[in-house]
PDB file of C-alpha atoms in Angstrom:
ATOM      1  CA  MET A1483      17.297 -35.500 -21.214  1.00  0.00           C
ATOM      2  CA  ASN A1484      18.902 -38.650 -19.880  1.00  0.00           C
ATOM      3  CA  LEU A1485      21.861 -38.009 -22.178  1.00  0.00           C
ATOM      4  CA  ALA A1486      22.184 -34.518 -20.685  1.00  0.00           C
ATOM      5  CA  ALA A1487      22.066 -36.079 -17.209  1.00  0.00           C
ATOM      6  CA  ALA A1488      24.772 -38.523 -18.289  1.00  0.00           C
ATOM      7  CA  PHE A1489      27.051 -35.625 -19.174  1.00  0.00           C
ATOM      8  CA  GLY A1490      26.085 -33.949 -15.910  1.00  0.00           C
ATOM      9  CA  SER A1491      27.160 -37.046 -13.986  1.00  0.00           C
ATOM     10  CA  LEU A1492      30.402 -37.155 -15.965  1.00  0.00           C
ATOM     11  CA  VAL A1493      31.402 -33.816 -14.451  1.00  0.00           C
ATOM     12  CA  GLY A1494      29.423 -33.967 -11.207  1.00  0.00           C
ATOM     13  CA  VAL A1495      30.640 -37.335  -9.914  1.00  0.00           C
ATOM     14  CA  GLY A1496      34.223 -36.685 -10.936  1.00  0.00           C
ATOM     15  CA  ALA A1497      34.257 -33.211  -9.422  1.00  0.00           C
ATOM     16  CA  SER A1498      32.602 -34.211  -6.156  1.00  0.00           C
ATOM     17  CA  THR A1499      35.153 -36.987  -5.674  1.00  0.00           C
ATOM     18  CA  LEU A1500      38.074 -34.663  -6.440  1.00  0.00           C
ATOM     19  CA  VAL A1501      36.718 -31.979  -4.085  1.00  0.00           C
ATOM     20  CA  ALA A1502      36.322 -34.558  -1.302  1.00  0.00           C
ATOM     21  CA  VAL A1503      39.918 -35.718  -1.811  1.00  0.00           C
ATOM     22  CA  LYS A1504      41.214 -32.124  -1.759  1.00  0.00           C
ATOM     23  CA  LEU A1505      39.262 -31.363   1.401  1.00  0.00           C
ATOM     24  CA  GLY A1506      40.623 -34.538   3.035  1.00  0.00           C
ATOM     25  CA  GLN A1507      44.131 -33.303   2.201  1.00  0.00           C
ATOM     26  CA  LYS A1508      43.188 -29.836   3.540  1.00  0.00           C
ATOM     27  CA  ASP A1509      44.041 -28.457   0.106  1.00  0.00           C
ATOM     28  CA  TYR A1510      41.333 -25.784   0.133  1.00  0.00           C
ATOM     29  CA  GLU A1511      42.884 -23.856  -2.733  1.00  0.00           C
ATOM     30  CA  GLY A1512      42.844 -27.027  -4.834  1.00  0.00           C
ATOM     31  CA  ALA A1513      39.190 -27.660  -3.916  1.00  0.00           C
ATOM     32  CA  ASN A1514      38.317 -24.122  -5.000  1.00  0.00           C
ATOM     33  CA  LYS A1515      40.086 -24.669  -8.319  1.00  0.00           C
ATOM     34  CA  VAL A1516      38.030 -27.824  -8.855  1.00  0.00           C
ATOM     35  CA  LEU A1517      34.887 -25.755  -8.214  1.00  0.00           C
ATOM     36  CA  GLY A1518      35.962 -23.219 -10.844  1.00  0.00           C
ATOM     37  CA  ASN A1519      36.726 -25.996 -13.312  1.00  0.00           C
ATOM     38  CA  VAL A1520      33.305 -27.557 -12.688  1.00  0.00           C
ATOM     39  CA  LEU A1521      31.609 -24.306 -13.643  1.00  0.00           C
ATOM     40  CA  ILE A1522      33.669 -23.729 -16.797  1.00  0.00           C
ATOM     41  CA  LEU A1523      33.629 -27.387 -17.881  1.00  0.00           C
ATOM     42  CA  ASN A1524      29.843 -27.553 -17.501  1.00  0.00           C
ATOM     43  CA  VAL A1525      29.416 -24.397 -19.583  1.00  0.00           C
ATOM     44  CA  VAL A1526      31.706 -25.766 -22.320  1.00  0.00           C
ATOM     45  CA  LEU A1527      30.060 -29.212 -22.364  1.00  0.00           C
ATOM     46  CA  GLY A1528      26.583 -27.696 -22.112  1.00  0.00           C
ATOM     47  CA  VAL A1529      27.118 -25.388 -25.080  1.00  0.00           C
ATOM     48  CA  ALA A1530      28.727 -28.166 -27.152  1.00  0.00           C
ATOM     49  CA  PHE A1531      25.909 -30.584 -26.276  1.00  0.00           C
ATOM     50  CA  THR A1532      23.275 -27.987 -27.170  1.00  0.00           C
ATOM     51  CA  ILE A1533      24.815 -27.115 -30.540  1.00  0.00           C
ATOM     52  CA  ALA A1534      25.395 -30.762 -31.500  1.00  0.00           C
ATOM     53  CA  PHE A1535      21.905 -31.920 -30.583  1.00  0.00           C
ATOM     54  CA  LEU A1536      20.111 -28.928 -32.099  1.00  0.00           C
ATOM     55  CA  PHE A1537      21.661 -29.885 -35.439  1.00  0.00           C
ATOM     56  CA  LEU A1538      20.936 -33.601 -34.959  1.00  0.00           C
ATOM     57  CA  LEU A1539      17.631 -33.271 -33.125  1.00  0.00           C
ATOM     58  CA  ASP A1540      15.283 -35.137 -35.463  1.00  0.00           C
ATOM     59  CA  PRO A1541      17.558 -38.151 -36.060  1.00  0.00           C
ATOM     60  CA  VAL A1542      18.206 -38.428 -32.312  1.00  0.00           C
ATOM     61  CA  LEU A1543      14.497 -38.202 -31.498  1.00  0.00           C
ATOM     62  CA  TYR A1544      13.658 -40.866 -34.071  1.00  0.00           C
ATOM     63  CA  PHE A1545      16.482 -43.034 -32.720  1.00  0.00           C
ATOM     64  CA  PHE A1546      15.017 -42.794 -29.211  1.00  0.00           C
ATOM     65  CA  GLY A1547      11.527 -43.752 -30.343  1.00  0.00           C
ATOM     66  CA  ALA A1548       9.753 -40.706 -31.764  1.00  0.00           C
ATOM     67  CA  SER A1549       7.256 -41.357 -34.527  1.00  0.00           C
ATOM     68  CA  GLU A1550       5.545 -39.198 -37.130  1.00  0.00           C
ATOM     69  CA  ASN A1551       2.734 -38.676 -34.622  1.00  0.00           C
ATOM     70  CA  THR A1552       4.991 -37.539 -31.766  1.00  0.00           C
ATOM     71  CA  ILE A1553       7.986 -35.902 -33.479  1.00  0.00           C
ATOM     72  CA  SER A1554       6.525 -32.385 -33.483  1.00  0.00           C
ATOM     73  CA  TYR A1555       5.813 -32.561 -29.744  1.00  0.00           C
ATOM     74  CA  ALA A1556       9.214 -34.054 -28.986  1.00  0.00           C
ATOM     75  CA  ARG A1557      10.921 -31.425 -31.144  1.00  0.00           C
ATOM     76  CA  ASP A1558       9.061 -28.534 -29.475  1.00  0.00           C
ATOM     77  CA  TYR A1559       9.904 -29.879 -26.017  1.00  0.00           C
ATOM     78  CA  MET A1560      13.533 -30.727 -26.661  1.00  0.00           C
ATOM     79  CA  ARG A1561      14.414 -27.458 -28.393  1.00  0.00           C
ATOM     80  CA  ILE A1562      13.508 -25.511 -25.258  1.00  0.00           C
ATOM     81  CA  ILE A1563      15.218 -28.070 -23.015  1.00  0.00           C
ATOM     82  CA  LEU A1564      18.349 -27.784 -25.168  1.00  0.00           C
ATOM     83  CA  TYR A1565      18.316 -23.973 -24.946  1.00  0.00           C
ATOM     84  CA  GLY A1566      18.398 -24.398 -21.158  1.00  0.00           C
ATOM     85  CA  ASN A1567      20.908 -27.239 -21.269  1.00  0.00           C
ATOM     86  CA  VAL A1568      23.824 -25.180 -19.928  1.00  0.00           C
ATOM     87  CA  VAL A1569      21.719 -24.492 -16.833  1.00  0.00           C
ATOM     88  CA  THR A1570      21.016 -28.222 -16.470  1.00  0.00           C
ATOM     89  CA  HIS A1571      24.718 -29.085 -16.660  1.00  0.00           C
ATOM     90  CA  MET A1572      25.708 -26.385 -14.163  1.00  0.00           C
ATOM     91  CA  TYR A1573      22.864 -27.337 -11.805  1.00  0.00           C
ATOM     92  CA  LEU A1574      23.840 -31.026 -11.793  1.00  0.00           C
ATOM     93  CA  GLY A1575      27.558 -30.314 -11.424  1.00  0.00           C
ATOM     94  CA  LEU A1576      27.211 -27.784  -8.605  1.00  0.00           C
ATOM     95  CA  ASN A1577      24.700 -29.999  -6.797  1.00  0.00           C
ATOM     96  CA  ALA A1578      27.280 -32.792  -6.673  1.00  0.00           C
ATOM     97  CA  VAL A1579      29.911 -30.383  -5.342  1.00  0.00           C
ATOM     98  CA  LEU A1580      27.462 -29.119  -2.700  1.00  0.00           C
ATOM     99  CA  ARG A1581      27.132 -32.658  -1.345  1.00  0.00           C
ATOM    100  CA  SER A1582      30.877 -33.207  -1.228  1.00  0.00           C
ATOM    101  CA  VAL A1583      31.662 -29.940   0.600  1.00  0.00           C
ATOM    102  CA  GLY A1584      29.336 -30.810   3.469  1.00  0.00           C
ATOM    103  CA  TYR A1585      25.954 -29.450   2.372  1.00  0.00           C
ATOM    104  CA  PRO A1586      23.933 -32.554   1.426  1.00  0.00           C
ATOM    105  CA  LYS A1587      20.737 -31.029   2.831  1.00  0.00           C
ATOM    106  CA  LEU A1588      21.133 -27.904   0.704  1.00  0.00           C
ATOM    107  CA  ALA A1589      21.768 -30.130  -2.333  1.00  0.00           C
ATOM    108  CA  MET A1590      18.563 -32.008  -1.513  1.00  0.00           C
ATOM    109  CA  TYR A1591      16.630 -28.754  -1.000  1.00  0.00           C
ATOM    110  CA  THR A1592      17.774 -27.376  -4.364  1.00  0.00           C
ATOM    111  CA  THR A1593      16.578 -30.587  -6.013  1.00  0.00           C
ATOM    112  CA  LEU A1594      13.249 -30.399  -4.172  1.00  0.00           C
ATOM    113  CA  LEU A1595      12.931 -26.725  -5.099  1.00  0.00           C
ATOM    114  CA  SER A1596      13.313 -27.656  -8.760  1.00  0.00           C
ATOM    115  CA  VAL A1597      10.751 -30.465  -8.484  1.00  0.00           C
ATOM    116  CA  VAL A1598       8.184 -28.389  -6.560  1.00  0.00           C
ATOM    117  CA  PHE A1599       8.428 -25.395  -8.898  1.00  0.00           C
ATOM    118  CA  ASN A1600       8.235 -27.726 -11.890  1.00  0.00           C
ATOM    119  CA  CYS A1601       5.049 -29.301 -10.493  1.00  0.00           C
ATOM    120  CA  VAL A1602       3.517 -25.865  -9.878  1.00  0.00           C
ATOM    121  CA  LEU A1603       4.578 -24.252 -13.152  1.00  0.00           C
ATOM    122  CA  ASN A1604       3.716 -27.204 -15.421  1.00  0.00           C
ATOM    123  CA  PRO A1605      -0.082 -27.021 -15.103  1.00  0.00           C
ATOM    124  CA  LEU A1606       0.048 -23.209 -15.070  1.00  0.00           C
ATOM    125  CA  PHE A1607       2.013 -23.031 -18.329  1.00  0.00           C
ATOM    126  CA  ILE A1608       0.381 -26.017 -20.057  1.00  0.00           C
ATOM    127  CA  PHE A1609      -3.262 -25.347 -19.192  1.00  0.00           C
ATOM    128  CA  GLY A1610      -3.387 -21.851 -17.708  1.00  0.00           C
ATOM    129  CA  PHE A1611      -1.389 -20.144 -20.452  1.00  0.00           C
ATOM    130  CA  GLY A1612      -2.240 -22.752 -23.098  1.00  0.00           C
ATOM    131  CA  TRP A1613       1.396 -23.331 -24.045  1.00  0.00           C
ATOM    132  CA  GLY A1614       1.077 -27.126 -24.263  1.00  0.00           C
ATOM    133  CA  ILE A1615       4.257 -29.188 -24.388  1.00  0.00           C
ATOM    134  CA  LYS A1616       6.361 -26.041 -24.782  1.00  0.00           C
ATOM    135  CA  GLY A1617       4.994 -24.861 -21.429  1.00  0.00           C
ATOM    136  CA  SER A1618       6.211 -28.049 -19.788  1.00  0.00           C
ATOM    137  CA  ALA A1619       9.724 -27.510 -21.160  1.00  0.00           C
ATOM    138  CA  ILE A1620       9.732 -23.850 -20.085  1.00  0.00           C
ATOM    139  CA  ALA A1621       8.611 -24.891 -16.589  1.00  0.00           C
ATOM    140  CA  THR A1622      11.459 -27.404 -16.397  1.00  0.00           C
ATOM    141  CA  VAL A1623      14.084 -24.848 -17.422  1.00  0.00           C
ATOM    142  CA  ILE A1624      12.755 -22.137 -15.076  1.00  0.00           C
ATOM    143  CA  SER A1625      12.715 -24.615 -12.178  1.00  0.00           C
ATOM    144  CA  GLN A1626      16.346 -25.503 -12.806  1.00  0.00           C
ATOM    145  CA  VAL A1627      17.295 -21.823 -13.118  1.00  0.00           C
ATOM    146  CA  LEU A1628      15.809 -21.186  -9.660  1.00  0.00           C
ATOM    147  CA  SER A1629      17.742 -24.099  -8.143  1.00  0.00           C
ATOM    148  CA  LEU A1630      20.933 -23.008  -9.892  1.00  0.00           C
ATOM    149  CA  ALA A1631      20.453 -19.496  -8.490  1.00  0.00           C
ATOM    150  CA  VAL A1632      20.393 -20.921  -4.944  1.00  0.00           C
ATOM    151  CA  GLN A1633      23.615 -22.834  -5.640  1.00  0.00           C
ATOM    152  CA  LEU A1634      25.333 -19.781  -7.143  1.00  0.00           C
ATOM    153  CA  ILE A1635      24.335 -17.644  -4.159  1.00  0.00           C
ATOM    154  CA  HIS A1636      25.765 -20.286  -1.817  1.00  0.00           C
ATOM    155  CA  PHE A1637      29.091 -20.529  -3.628  1.00  0.00           C
ATOM    156  CA  ALA A1638      29.320 -16.731  -3.979  1.00  0.00           C
ATOM    157  CA  ASN A1639      29.048 -16.287  -0.203  1.00  0.00           C
ATOM    158  CA  PRO A1640      32.428 -15.032   1.066  1.00  0.00           C
ATOM    159  CA  LYS A1641      31.856 -16.887   4.357  1.00  0.00           C
ATOM    160  CA  GLN A1642      32.038 -20.266   2.621  1.00  0.00           C
ATOM    161  CA  LEU A1643      35.344 -22.141   2.671  1.00  0.00           C
ATOM    162  CA  ILE A1644      34.785 -23.439  -0.881  1.00  0.00           C
ATOM    163  CA  ARG A1645      33.473 -20.554  -2.960  1.00  0.00           C
ATOM    164  CA  PHE A1646      33.815 -18.603  -6.158  1.00  0.00           C
ATOM    165  CA  ARG A1647      36.872 -16.378  -6.152  1.00  0.00           C
ATOM    166  CA  THR A1648      39.220 -14.867  -8.691  1.00  0.00           C
ATOM    167  CA  GLY A1649      41.789 -17.154 -10.237  1.00  0.00           C
ATOM    168  CA  ILE A1650      39.761 -20.385 -10.191  1.00  0.00           C
ATOM    169  CA  PHE A1651      37.883 -19.991 -13.475  1.00  0.00           C
ATOM    170  CA  SER A1652      40.403 -21.418 -15.907  1.00  0.00           C
ATOM    171  CA  LEU A1653      40.485 -25.012 -17.043  1.00  0.00           C
ATOM    172  CA  ARG A1654      43.472 -26.912 -15.683  1.00  0.00           C
ATOM    173  CA  LYS A1655      44.517 -30.041 -17.534  1.00  0.00           C
ATOM    174  CA  ASP A1656      45.190 -32.108 -14.396  1.00  0.00           C
ATOM    175  CA  ILE A1657      41.819 -31.202 -12.838  1.00  0.00           C
ATOM    176  CA  VAL A1658      39.846 -31.791 -16.041  1.00  0.00           C
ATOM    177  CA  GLN A1659      41.562 -35.158 -16.568  1.00  0.00           C
ATOM    178  CA  GLY A1660      40.810 -36.129 -12.963  1.00  0.00           C
ATOM    179  CA  ILE A1661      37.143 -35.112 -13.273  1.00  0.00           C
ATOM    180  CA  LEU A1662      36.643 -36.940 -16.565  1.00  0.00           C
ATOM    181  CA  SER A1663      38.481 -40.113 -15.567  1.00  0.00           C
ATOM    182  CA  ILE A1664      36.523 -40.463 -12.304  1.00  0.00           C
ATOM    183  CA  GLY A1665      33.202 -39.491 -13.892  1.00  0.00           C
ATOM    184  CA  MET A1666      33.586 -41.745 -16.941  1.00  0.00           C
ATOM    185  CA  SER A1667      32.106 -44.820 -15.246  1.00  0.00           C
ATOM    186  CA  PRO A1668      28.742 -43.252 -14.235  1.00  0.00           C
ATOM    187  CA  PHE A1669      28.652 -41.458 -17.594  1.00  0.00           C
ATOM    188  CA  LEU A1670      28.978 -44.750 -19.480  1.00  0.00           C
ATOM    189  CA  MET A1671      26.355 -46.423 -17.264  1.00  0.00           C
ATOM    190  CA  ASN A1672      23.887 -43.594 -17.946  1.00  0.00           C
ATOM    191  CA  LEU A1673      24.752 -43.680 -21.641  1.00  0.00           C
ATOM    192  CA  CYS A1674      24.122 -47.436 -21.818  1.00  0.00           C
ATOM    193  CA  SER A1675      20.840 -46.952 -19.955  1.00  0.00           C
ATOM    194  CA  CYS A1676      19.767 -44.409 -22.600  1.00  0.00           C
ATOM    195  CA  LEU A1677      20.681 -46.771 -25.425  1.00  0.00           C
ATOM    196  CA  ILE A1678      18.853 -49.698 -23.801  1.00  0.00           C
TER     197      ILE A1678
END
């Protein structure tokens, strides 16, 4: 999960910085294009991450400390988390953009919404429905879906200056390079933290 967050910070930090720069230059069209690239880039990275780690799941889990006693639980949990990984990437990326376009409180509320729903759904799914560790993973994914829905509604609002609109949902080399070069430092720090 920390690896997924590392990839989320790769896009999120880079995109939020680029959006802030574009807004400072009053280049609102450019800021909107960054928003579109964030969405597409997170989908692409999320799908690639999911496919790669589903194939390599057991070796990765053993590498990060799973044992014969815990591997089945870790596998059950991480499979569901990986199926929802695209949501995680989009949620983290859009949350960073929310902060940079002047909505830090909404970004905080979406995070709190995810945490609160996760805390409520976890005991319900684990104990109430008897789903065990799978219930915890399902609760995590559902909580992030709810927070992502709030973000998508915000950016779909035609009253917002930075919003989803036609023509912004294609990857542009200059924007992607800018996002990745700025986000590489926090990505590498998170990656090193995972390895440590």
